[in-house]
Structures are given as structure tokens and as C-alpha cells.
XYZ file of C-alpha atoms in Angstrom:
576
model
C 3.842 37.379 -27.065
C 5.902 36.162 -29.825
C 6.046 38.703 -32.461
C 7.529 41.607 -30.653
C 10.349 39.627 -28.876
C 11.487 38.493 -32.403
C 11.453 42.052 -33.750
C 13.422 43.347 -30.846
C 16.147 40.719 -31.122
C 16.516 41.316 -34.858
C 16.828 45.069 -34.448
C 19.493 44.570 -31.671
C 21.500 42.623 -34.029
C 21.296 45.107 -36.915
C 24.539 45.724 -38.554
C 26.664 48.567 -37.171
C 25.096 48.300 -33.624
C 27.214 47.538 -30.591
C 25.959 45.475 -27.644
C 24.457 47.762 -25.164
C 24.557 50.818 -27.171
C 20.862 50.485 -28.084
C 18.280 47.919 -27.696
C 16.383 45.087 -29.303
C 13.564 47.401 -30.173
C 10.122 45.856 -29.951
C 6.862 46.823 -31.066
C 5.067 46.081 -27.922
C 1.905 45.065 -29.468
C 0.141 42.006 -30.686
C -2.302 41.481 -33.561
C -5.996 40.466 -32.998
C -7.917 39.489 -36.182
C -11.507 40.133 -36.447
C -14.013 36.810 -35.092
C 7.544 54.684 -43.584
C 8.938 68.789 -52.153
C 9.188 71.713 -52.343
C 11.872 73.298 -50.266
C 10.519 75.203 -47.174
C 10.009 78.769 -47.548
C 12.832 81.220 -46.380
C 12.695 81.776 -42.868
C 11.106 78.288 -41.979
C 13.765 76.711 -39.910
C 14.441 72.890 -40.269
C 11.773 70.606 -39.138
C 11.207 71.851 -35.712
C 10.996 75.632 -36.101
C 8.793 77.187 -33.562
C 8.142 73.965 -31.824
C 9.221 75.232 -28.524
C 11.309 71.972 -27.882
C 14.419 70.893 -29.511
C 15.227 67.093 -29.499
C 18.887 66.182 -30.202
C 20.229 69.819 -30.723
C 23.474 68.285 -31.827
C 21.906 66.193 -34.468
C 20.726 68.879 -36.808
C 23.104 67.644 -39.457
C 21.641 64.141 -38.973
C 24.874 62.468 -40.420
C 27.962 61.722 -38.476
C 31.267 60.541 -39.858
C 33.484 57.997 -38.175
C 36.748 59.439 -37.071
C 39.369 58.467 -39.538
C 36.949 57.891 -42.255
C 38.305 57.756 -45.730
C 37.480 61.028 -47.598
C 34.452 60.691 -49.928
C 32.859 57.969 -47.845
C 29.088 58.279 -46.956
C 28.438 59.438 -43.388
C 26.431 57.220 -41.092
C 22.948 58.008 -40.233
C 22.448 57.607 -36.349
C 20.082 54.622 -35.745
C 19.719 55.457 -31.980
C 21.054 58.986 -31.112
C 21.831 58.987 -27.349
C 21.960 62.660 -27.583
C 18.085 63.046 -28.170
C 16.160 63.475 -24.868
C 13.162 61.177 -24.640
C 10.124 62.548 -26.352
C 7.925 61.430 -23.404
C 10.023 63.906 -21.293
C 9.910 66.812 -23.778
C 6.322 66.611 -24.791
C 4.965 65.189 -21.524
C 3.736 61.944 -23.312
C 2.115 59.708 -20.863
C 1.405 55.948 -21.583
C 0.032 53.085 -19.668
C 2.068 50.080 -20.317
C -0.087 47.689 -18.037
C -3.817 48.080 -18.589
C -5.338 46.319 -21.647
C -5.779 48.653 -24.566
C -9.200 49.995 -24.965
C -10.736 50.747 -28.441
C -12.782 53.470 -26.816
C -13.771 55.206 -30.233
C -15.322 52.127 -31.672
C -18.850 50.694 -31.379
C -19.340 47.435 -29.449
C -20.677 44.242 -30.591
C -24.168 43.427 -29.470
C -23.042 41.287 -26.610
C -20.476 43.974 -25.708
C -17.475 41.422 -25.845
C -15.657 43.117 -28.557
C -15.087 46.278 -30.542
C -16.504 46.479 -34.012
C -14.402 47.885 -36.792
C -16.186 50.230 -39.243
C -15.091 47.978 -42.185
C -17.165 45.119 -40.844
C -20.221 46.817 -42.130
C -18.889 47.328 -45.529
C -18.346 44.713 -48.311
C -14.914 44.756 -49.809
C -16.301 44.978 -53.292
C -17.593 48.513 -52.322
C -14.076 49.618 -52.483
C -12.879 48.296 -55.829
C -12.662 50.952 -58.425
C -12.666 49.520 -62.007
C -12.564 52.896 -63.718
C -9.176 52.477 -65.094
C -8.402 55.326 -67.716
C -6.917 54.179 -70.995
C -4.345 56.904 -71.075
C -1.065 56.665 -69.231
C -1.160 57.969 -65.763
C 0.509 61.491 -65.203
C 3.693 61.206 -63.147
C 3.801 63.774 -60.225
C 6.155 66.786 -60.280
C 9.572 66.555 -58.844
C 9.616 66.893 -54.992
C 11.324 70.192 -55.273
C 8.556 71.615 -57.420
C 5.640 70.176 -55.273
C 4.223 72.546 -52.365
C 5.128 71.236 -49.051
C 3.635 71.905 -45.392
C 5.358 70.855 -42.269
C 2.497 70.440 -39.756
C 3.615 71.239 -36.137
C 0.932 73.250 -34.501
C -2.790 73.082 -33.980
C -3.628 75.542 -36.752
C -1.637 73.483 -39.217
C -3.406 70.328 -38.285
C -6.879 71.976 -38.737
C -5.727 73.202 -42.207
C -4.739 69.610 -43.195
C -7.868 68.096 -41.924
C -9.690 70.690 -44.065
C -7.744 69.848 -47.141
C -8.246 66.180 -46.787
C -11.955 66.559 -46.838
C -11.811 68.058 -50.331
C -9.871 65.008 -51.849
C -11.079 61.552 -52.617
C -7.646 59.752 -52.111
C -4.391 60.362 -50.300
C -1.097 58.557 -49.542
C -0.086 57.821 -45.877
C 3.108 56.628 -44.338
C 4.526 56.549 -40.881
C 7.991 56.768 -39.233
C 8.309 55.013 -35.990
C 10.966 54.656 -33.159
C 11.285 52.128 -30.391
C 14.345 53.284 -28.623
C 13.811 54.507 -24.942
C 10.079 53.569 -24.870
C 8.304 50.238 -24.013
C 5.606 50.380 -26.744
C 7.438 52.665 -29.109
C 6.426 56.152 -30.508
C 5.040 57.177 -33.942
C 7.444 60.085 -34.780
C 6.026 61.423 -38.201
C 3.135 61.060 -40.370
C 3.605 61.778 -44.179
C 0.581 62.435 -46.219
C 0.494 63.199 -49.871
C -2.413 64.366 -52.133
C -2.254 64.678 -55.934
C -0.909 68.224 -55.383
C 1.034 68.730 -52.228
C 3.002 66.978 -49.509
C 2.568 67.105 -45.738
C 4.618 65.915 -42.833
C 3.029 65.979 -39.557
C 4.990 66.018 -36.288
C 3.196 63.300 -34.413
C 5.292 63.653 -31.295
C 4.322 67.438 -30.708
C 0.765 66.956 -31.785
C 0.258 63.479 -30.532
C -3.031 64.241 -28.554
C -4.615 66.127 -31.356
C -4.018 63.711 -34.236
C -6.930 61.456 -33.811
C -9.344 64.323 -33.113
C -8.626 65.836 -36.512
C -7.537 62.959 -38.749
C -9.846 60.045 -37.558
C -12.753 61.110 -40.013
C -10.826 61.110 -43.255
C -9.011 57.849 -42.377
C -12.144 56.240 -41.475
C -14.299 57.599 -44.469
C -14.976 54.702 -46.951
C -15.415 57.150 -49.688
C -11.745 58.154 -49.521
C -9.047 55.805 -50.719
C -5.825 55.476 -48.652
C -2.790 54.188 -50.294
C -0.007 52.840 -48.186
C 2.863 50.510 -48.507
C 3.388 47.422 -46.044
C 0.902 48.687 -43.511
C 0.817 45.742 -41.123
C 2.631 47.721 -38.357
C 1.401 51.094 -39.380
C -2.190 49.944 -38.751
C -1.307 48.907 -35.312
C 0.540 52.378 -34.536
C -2.491 54.383 -35.849
C -4.704 52.662 -33.453
C -2.332 52.632 -30.412
C -1.249 56.278 -30.638
C -4.112 58.159 -32.290
C -7.120 55.805 -32.050
C -7.329 55.894 -35.930
C -8.958 53.034 -38.043
C -8.458 52.737 -41.701
C -11.287 52.085 -44.187
C -10.802 51.814 -48.026
C -7.009 50.847 -48.002
C -4.916 49.853 -51.227
C -1.622 48.448 -49.987
C 0.884 48.628 -52.648
C 2.950 46.039 -50.776
C 0.211 43.455 -51.095
C -0.384 44.540 -54.787
C 3.185 43.810 -55.665
C 2.828 40.244 -54.099
C -0.291 39.529 -56.130
C 1.554 40.860 -59.244
C 4.431 38.625 -58.312
C 6.945 41.367 -58.761
C 10.543 40.598 -58.258
C 10.651 42.556 -54.909
C 8.092 43.877 -52.766
C 9.821 46.655 -50.893
C 8.794 50.494 -51.523
C 12.271 51.061 -52.478
C 11.949 48.614 -55.414
C 8.611 50.037 -56.469
C 10.080 53.735 -56.520
C 12.835 52.555 -58.773
C 10.817 50.269 -60.969
C 7.844 52.715 -61.715
C 9.419 56.057 -60.901
C 13.172 55.725 -61.537
C 13.712 57.040 -57.988
C 16.485 55.760 -56.114
C 15.693 55.973 -52.307
C 18.419 56.594 -49.843
C 18.470 53.352 -47.732
C 20.620 54.799 -45.170
C 17.610 56.854 -43.714
C 15.456 53.767 -43.613
C 16.537 53.269 -39.842
C 17.329 56.878 -39.035
C 16.226 58.075 -35.533
C 13.188 60.000 -36.485
C 12.797 61.395 -32.941
C 15.472 63.941 -34.051
C 14.332 67.570 -34.036
C 14.688 69.784 -35.893
C 14.439 67.395 -38.790
C 17.469 67.843 -41.394
C 16.606 68.588 -44.845
C 17.819 65.107 -46.133
C 15.629 63.262 -43.633
C 12.587 65.470 -44.779
C 13.220 64.649 -48.461
C 13.535 60.913 -47.640
C 10.186 61.034 -45.701
C 8.423 62.831 -48.449
C 9.530 60.335 -51.041
C 7.643 57.659 -49.259
C 4.335 59.066 -50.138
C 4.941 61.628 -52.938
C 4.941 59.113 -55.645
C 2.589 56.473 -54.099
C -0.653 57.634 -55.721
C 1.152 57.317 -59.198
C 2.410 53.885 -58.169
C -1.157 53.023 -57.323
C -2.342 54.278 -60.777
C 0.124 51.936 -62.627
C -0.478 48.992 -60.371
C -4.087 49.296 -60.749
C -3.981 49.227 -64.492
C -1.721 46.206 -64.446
C -4.050 44.394 -62.139
C -7.002 45.010 -64.295
C -4.995 43.947 -67.305
C -3.806 40.601 -65.849
C -7.085 39.665 -64.172
C -9.164 36.911 -65.563
C -13.043 36.153 -64.846
C -11.737 33.421 -62.572
C -8.988 35.299 -60.884
C -9.732 38.972 -60.031
C -6.363 40.445 -58.985
C -7.747 43.916 -58.081
C -10.357 42.345 -55.835
C -7.671 40.238 -54.256
C -5.546 43.300 -53.327
C -8.460 44.855 -51.701
C -9.422 41.676 -49.805
C -5.893 41.482 -48.354
C -5.688 45.084 -47.679
C -9.051 44.746 -45.698
C -7.904 41.856 -43.798
C -4.928 43.953 -42.557
C -7.088 46.955 -41.523
C -9.320 44.499 -39.519
C -6.737 43.597 -37.097
C -6.842 45.174 -33.601
C -4.049 46.414 -31.480
C -3.439 44.897 -28.101
C -0.544 45.492 -25.685
C 2.032 42.901 -25.369
C 1.476 40.534 -22.422
C 3.886 38.903 -20.167
C 3.172 35.205 -19.759
C 4.901 32.315 -18.008
C 6.576 31.294 -21.298
C 7.448 34.724 -22.836
C 11.155 34.213 -22.028
C 11.177 31.252 -24.519
C 10.759 33.812 -27.322
C 13.826 35.747 -26.629
C 15.408 36.208 -30.069
C 18.690 34.325 -30.117
C 17.945 31.893 -27.123
C 17.817 28.836 -29.401
C 21.189 29.386 -30.427
C 22.611 28.556 -26.805
C 22.462 25.292 -25.014
C 21.238 26.205 -21.646
C 20.888 23.848 -18.567
C 17.916 24.085 -16.087
C 19.612 26.491 -13.889
C 20.658 28.849 -16.609
C 17.282 28.711 -18.191
C 15.690 29.569 -14.850
C 17.824 32.641 -14.585
C 16.910 33.658 -18.110
C 13.162 33.534 -17.075
C 13.779 35.481 -14.004
C 15.819 38.185 -15.668
C 13.281 38.476 -18.379
C 10.559 39.114 -15.858
C 12.652 41.653 -14.014
C 13.474 43.453 -17.185
C 9.803 43.451 -18.429
C 8.811 44.967 -15.142
C 11.341 47.744 -15.106
C 10.766 48.559 -18.855
C 7.016 48.971 -18.205
C 7.397 50.966 -15.038
C 10.030 53.346 -16.493
C 8.508 53.275 -20.037
C 11.896 52.166 -21.468
C 12.605 49.788 -24.237
C 13.628 46.321 -22.878
C 16.925 46.456 -24.663
C 17.876 49.552 -23.152
C 17.254 48.089 -19.790
C 19.105 44.844 -20.667
C 19.637 43.598 -24.084
C 19.081 40.023 -24.969
C 22.697 39.377 -25.708
C 23.706 40.541 -22.261
C 20.740 38.766 -20.453
C 21.739 35.568 -21.899
C 25.429 36.024 -20.934
C 24.428 36.777 -17.382
C 22.302 33.584 -17.341
C 25.238 31.525 -18.645
C 27.565 32.869 -16.058
C 25.004 32.870 -13.125
C 26.914 35.503 -10.996
C 26.246 35.348 -7.288
C 27.999 38.699 -6.227
C 27.888 42.109 -7.496
C 31.574 42.135 -8.612
C 30.986 39.318 -10.981
C 27.877 40.916 -12.415
C 29.634 44.206 -12.969
C 32.406 42.506 -14.896
C 29.841 40.980 -17.178
C 27.662 44.038 -17.971
C 30.896 46.483 -17.911
C 28.722 49.455 -16.690
C 26.926 49.727 -20.065
C 23.380 49.634 -18.600
C 22.205 52.262 -16.120
C 19.170 50.339 -14.704
C 21.332 47.273 -14.079
C 24.039 49.449 -12.422
C 21.275 50.678 -9.990
C 19.846 47.471 -9.377
C 22.742 45.278 -8.780
C 21.678 43.877 -5.418
C 18.118 43.194 -6.692
C 19.502 41.410 -9.723
C 21.859 39.247 -7.602
C 18.884 38.246 -5.345
C 16.752 37.470 -8.579
C 19.386 35.073 -9.764
C 19.807 33.454 -6.193
C 16.006 32.965 -6.229
C 15.813 31.547 -9.628
C 18.569 29.026 -8.814
C 16.502 27.725 -5.991
C 13.563 26.725 -8.109
C 15.619 25.736 -11.183
C 14.436 22.058 -10.797
C 11.150 22.980 -12.356
C 13.023 23.912 -15.660
C 14.837 20.592 -16.035
C 12.098 19.084 -18.426
C 12.011 22.244 -20.737
C 15.813 22.516 -20.942
C 15.982 18.787 -21.936
C 13.239 19.486 -24.564
C 15.011 22.361 -25.954
C 18.184 20.414 -26.276
C 16.464 17.835 -28.336
C 14.883 20.361 -30.553
C 18.232 21.999 -31.061
C 19.645 18.741 -32.208
C 16.717 18.252 -34.415
C 17.276 21.641 -36.080
C 21.026 20.901 -36.529
C 20.085 17.792 -38.258
C 17.796 19.458 -40.572
C 20.187 22.379 -41.410
C 22.558 19.601 -42.490
C 20.443 18.596 -45.367
C 21.354 20.547 -48.508
C 18.459 22.825 -49.613
C 17.620 22.648 -53.496
C 14.759 22.550 -55.881
C 14.855 18.837 -55.825
C 14.838 18.237 -51.964
C 12.039 19.942 -50.084
C 11.229 18.838 -46.532
C 7.532 18.970 -45.975
C 6.685 17.505 -42.653
C 9.506 16.672 -40.256
C 7.067 14.976 -37.739
C 5.721 12.406 -40.031
C 9.186 11.620 -41.353
C 10.196 10.747 -37.857
C 7.863 7.740 -37.999
C 10.637 5.802 -40.179
C 13.404 6.181 -37.539
C 14.749 3.031 -36.242
C 12.645 1.953 -33.137
C 15.868 1.986 -31.015
C 16.301 5.654 -31.700
C 12.606 6.679 -31.783
C 12.203 6.748 -27.860
C 14.826 9.534 -27.918
C 12.693 11.924 -29.864
C 9.862 13.466 -27.826
C 6.638 13.045 -29.861
C 5.459 16.547 -29.195
C 8.656 18.314 -30.513
C 7.560 19.058 -34.067
C 9.983 21.052 -36.231
C 8.261 22.943 -39.172
C 10.472 23.757 -42.042
C 10.104 26.001 -44.863
C 12.225 25.709 -48.024
C 13.509 28.359 -50.453
C 13.719 27.362 -54.148
C 15.723 29.693 -56.480
C 18.980 28.008 -55.906
C 18.521 27.040 -52.161
C 19.775 30.136 -50.750
C 18.373 28.988 -47.345
C 15.592 26.823 -46.041
C 14.847 26.656 -42.560
C 12.727 28.834 -40.209
C 14.921 29.993 -37.314
C 12.365 30.192 -34.639
C 9.937 27.520 -35.542
C 10.954 25.004 -32.772
C 9.029 26.007 -29.657
C 6.289 23.597 -29.617
C 4.113 22.140 -26.878
C 6.962 22.468 -24.401
C 6.037 21.507 -20.991
C 7.517 22.802 -17.611
C 6.436 20.451 -14.977
C 6.420 21.307 -11.288
C 4.117 18.710 -10.129
C 1.356 21.272 -9.687
C 1.610 23.238 -12.902
C 2.136 22.620 -16.687
C 3.061 25.481 -18.811
C 2.549 25.103 -22.514
C 3.992 27.424 -25.123
C 2.842 28.381 -28.548
C 4.439 27.440 -31.720
C 6.195 30.296 -33.571
C 6.101 30.483 -37.325
C 8.251 33.448 -38.411
C 8.909 33.552 -42.128
C 12.186 35.179 -43.095
C 11.413 37.402 -46.140
C 13.194 36.286 -49.305
C 14.435 33.142 -47.687
C 11.517 31.169 -46.652
C 7.924 30.361 -47.683
C 5.250 27.970 -46.446
C 4.893 24.905 -48.919
C 1.599 24.545 -50.618
C 1.261 20.858 -51.064
C -1.726 21.248 -53.288
C 0.493 23.136 -55.766
C 2.836 20.142 -56.141
C 1.893 17.232 -58.557
C 1.439 13.830 -56.819
C 4.621 12.517 -58.618
C 6.754 15.342 -57.713
C 5.495 15.470 -54.154
C 6.191 11.675 -53.688
C 9.624 12.026 -55.200
C 10.613 15.003 -53.010
C 9.267 13.239 -49.995
C 11.057 10.095 -50.396
C 14.375 11.925 -50.958
C 13.760 14.154 -47.885
C 12.892 11.290 -45.640
C 16.003 9.316 -46.391
C 18.302 12.198 -45.749
C 16.568 13.512 -42.599
C 16.122 10.138 -40.968
C 19.692 9.339 -41.412
C 20.951 12.517 -40.009
C 18.654 12.639 -37.113
C 19.491 8.928 -36.178
C 23.157 9.669 -36.393
C 23.126 12.606 -34.015
C 20.803 11.091 -31.554
C 23.000 7.971 -31.256
C 26.190 9.962 -30.983
C 25.237 13.105 -29.078
C 22.170 12.461 -26.982
């Protein structure tokens, strides 16, 4: 599956992380579309009081300072804290990483082939509330002045469910962690009503969450306000079998309103004057007991969200026209996200091609065969042990092993430097895997050559300066103008799709849009991969040709064709 591999790699490459210290955390899911107070009462210990299990006892402070750090510098927030035991072991959480996910609480279609989401029976217009009061919405009380409940036992969860029955709207957010688990775990659920805040310990109460909270989330008469919910929707389904109806996504609303930025951090500052502490965005939410600062950060994610919803709804109504109903558009987009279904990540014959960072390396057929074999070994171990793939073997180390192709234990140990426990305990097996891959490396010759050509093409496109006046729209049709002498060097099926950023040309190319119709030929089999389109937020966007006038479109195209054709021809003649 494309998506999770990309997410894993990006997280592995996050600033401040060392190779092997953590992993390229992955979501372990794919999307199937339909057809992230008041102080606790005295005596209430930090987040995990009375939980019966303490995760990361040494991490109560949550913040750590580097040795020799200058006085006054901000302490670092642990991203992946190795001192925290795995929640699966502490709370006896058992997951199946092999069998397809079953949406057991949903009805089935008439032919029994697919689950039916409750939203399918409800028109989107049913959720649009056009009763916008003329008076200014009332800003909520400060967090310190708002009642807060940490829900960490069965009784507390029952009380929360009872309170949600009496309200018509509530805000929701989740905190998730991918480290040391294959699919990842939802660590916290934050819920805010107009009067109080709740944080639910979803690690301790995992098996009860769905039983008590499924109904309020599914109830179409209760509005759920969330921000940037694409993954939250998947986590709710995967961990708790919760399906959402009547959602207002403030992230989608910010896009419809064409706001300067779409992050919750920006909305908090813009609408509420609240500056969120970004250092907690990637904190290790498995930590127990939760420190006060992390609890405050978690509460901020939902405490102001209903107020932000009020303000955005007013603006959407005000800026709508009879021809362009902005409020309805937000609800349509929110519905589309809710209608997606969670499915477990699948291992396919071409999954290794989606390893984040693979395109940066020019690998020959033997090295590529080793990449594929190591990727399969890593996936098997991670699923079997319920570990994150990056904890087993990070992408960076996997590619380095493939490049060096060690054939004895000593060489392999020098590469990995004893950083990865599963590798250390499987040296003989890994060496055998490499030997076996080399024996069948001839089957990878075609795909290695294809990747080389596409990498050259990508380099050529990156050489073209990005600006408002030069927009590359379709690299494949541009190739038709290449000199016939060079045209045969370009595979017809290797299409590079390019997205361009205007606004000063900060960057213009999609990093992973190269894998397209790649064929691995071994006389008896042909393996085709799926093209990846991964838009980098803030840097790229798909081009809407209809939005360009004919004159501007033709002018831009002519300029782009000339530049691209010249550079591609030059590289192909001199380097291929």
C-alpha cells in the first residue's frame, strides 16, 4: 500500500531523530471510499492515577534536557521514549495484523459484498444548520476555569456516555502513536462540550470505548466538530468500531474559506488568540501518568473547537452565494471523509517500490532484489511481533544493507552496528535472505532500468526553475517533441506527473510521483505498480487546467515544453 510507507518514511526522517532510534512509523491502513481546564482536584494524581499500570515511570516530567544545554533553552519533548513499555504488554492489547479487517457492527449491502455506512442513508443537506445567530459567539472560559475529567475507568466512561446523550454537539480529537506497534495505537481521546472537557485513556479502556461511545458518534442529531480528521476516522474504526455521522471538519472549512493556513495551530491563534505549544505535537502519548503540560496541550485541541466552529459557520454563511453554498460544501467534504472505510495494509509484490527515500538511490538489479527481500522479511517480523517496521529495520538501514549486499554476519553487523534487536537475533536468516535474493536478481533488471530512466527524468524536471510563469502541466505529452533520435531512450509508459507551487516558486515537484506502470518481467510474470500521487502540503497542488485561460495555458505550455525537452534530451544523450 502506498500511503503508509510514505508516512513511515517521513516520520523516520523527522528532525531530531537518529537512524535506528525509532522507526518510520506507519499508519498500517488504507482508505476505502464508498461505491489530535481546570486543574485536577487535589489528590488526583497525574494522568494515570489509580490506573494500576504505569507506562514510562521515569517520564513523568515529559520533558528532557540535553546534557550541556544552555540555561533558558526549551527542554525537548520525547518523540519516542524507549523507557515506556509497550501498551500491548501492559494492557494485554491483542491485535491481528494478518486477517482483513471486519466492520462487524455495520449492516451489509443487499448482495452482502460490502459494509453499509450509516451516512449512506442520510442526505448531506440533513446536517446543514443555517440558524446562525446574529450576535457574536461567546468565547469559552479559559482552560483553568473549565471543569475537567480524566476518564480512566469503567464508571467514568459510563458517566461520559450519559453526558453526551444530553448534548447536541461536541468536539473530538485523538492522540495516536505508531512506535512499537504494527498498525499503531490510539492513546487518548479528547472530548469537549460547551461546558466541560474530558480526556479518555483509550489504552486502558480500549475494549470498552466502542460499547459506550459508538451511539453518540453515530447519532445524526449530534454534531461532531473535529479538525483534519482523515486519519482520526480510520483510527476510530480500527480501534473502537466507531463510525461518525454529522461531522463538521474545521480543516475542510479553512480550505473552503481559503484561509492563509489550515492547521489547528493557526485556527487557535487566528480565532482565539491561543498559541499552541508545537513541541507537544509529536510527543509520545503512550506515556503514563500524563504530565500536566501534555494534558493542557491535549485539552486545547478540543476546548476551543466548538467556538471556532461557530465563527467559521458565520463566515461560511456570510460569504456564500446562491450559486456557491460554502457551508454545504464543507459538509459534503466532511461526509466524504466519514464514508471512507479502514482496511489493513496489504503486502504486495510491489510494496517495496513505495519505501520512502528509495527513489533517491540508483540501485542495480541485485541491490533492488535485496531491497524487495528485506522488505518482505521486515513486514513478516513486524506483523508477527506487532512491532513497527522501523523498529525492526528502518528504511535508511534497509537500503544501506541492500547497497552493500553483505554475505556474512560480520559485514552485516558492521552495517547495522547492533542498533536493531530483531536484526541482531536474525543475522543468519537475513544473510540467507540476501543470498536467495541475489540468486533471482535477474528478474529485477527491467525494473531497475525503468527506475533509472525515471530518476533521470525527475532530475531534468527539477532543473527547470519554478515560477508563476512556468508551469509544467503534462510531461508525457511534452515528450512528443523530443528529437526522434532520443525518443527511443524514453519508455512510453514512464510518465512523470508534476505539481507546481505558485507564490514565488518555493518548490514544484511531487517527490514520489514517479512509479508508473513499472513491469518486472520474469518470462512467466508481470508485476505492475500503481502510480503514487502524494501532494506535499504547502508546496504542491494539482493543476486545474480549466481554471487557466486559453491564452495563458498555451503560453505557459510553450515555455515549459522548450525547457523540459532541452534538458531531458541533454541528460539522455550524455548520461544514459
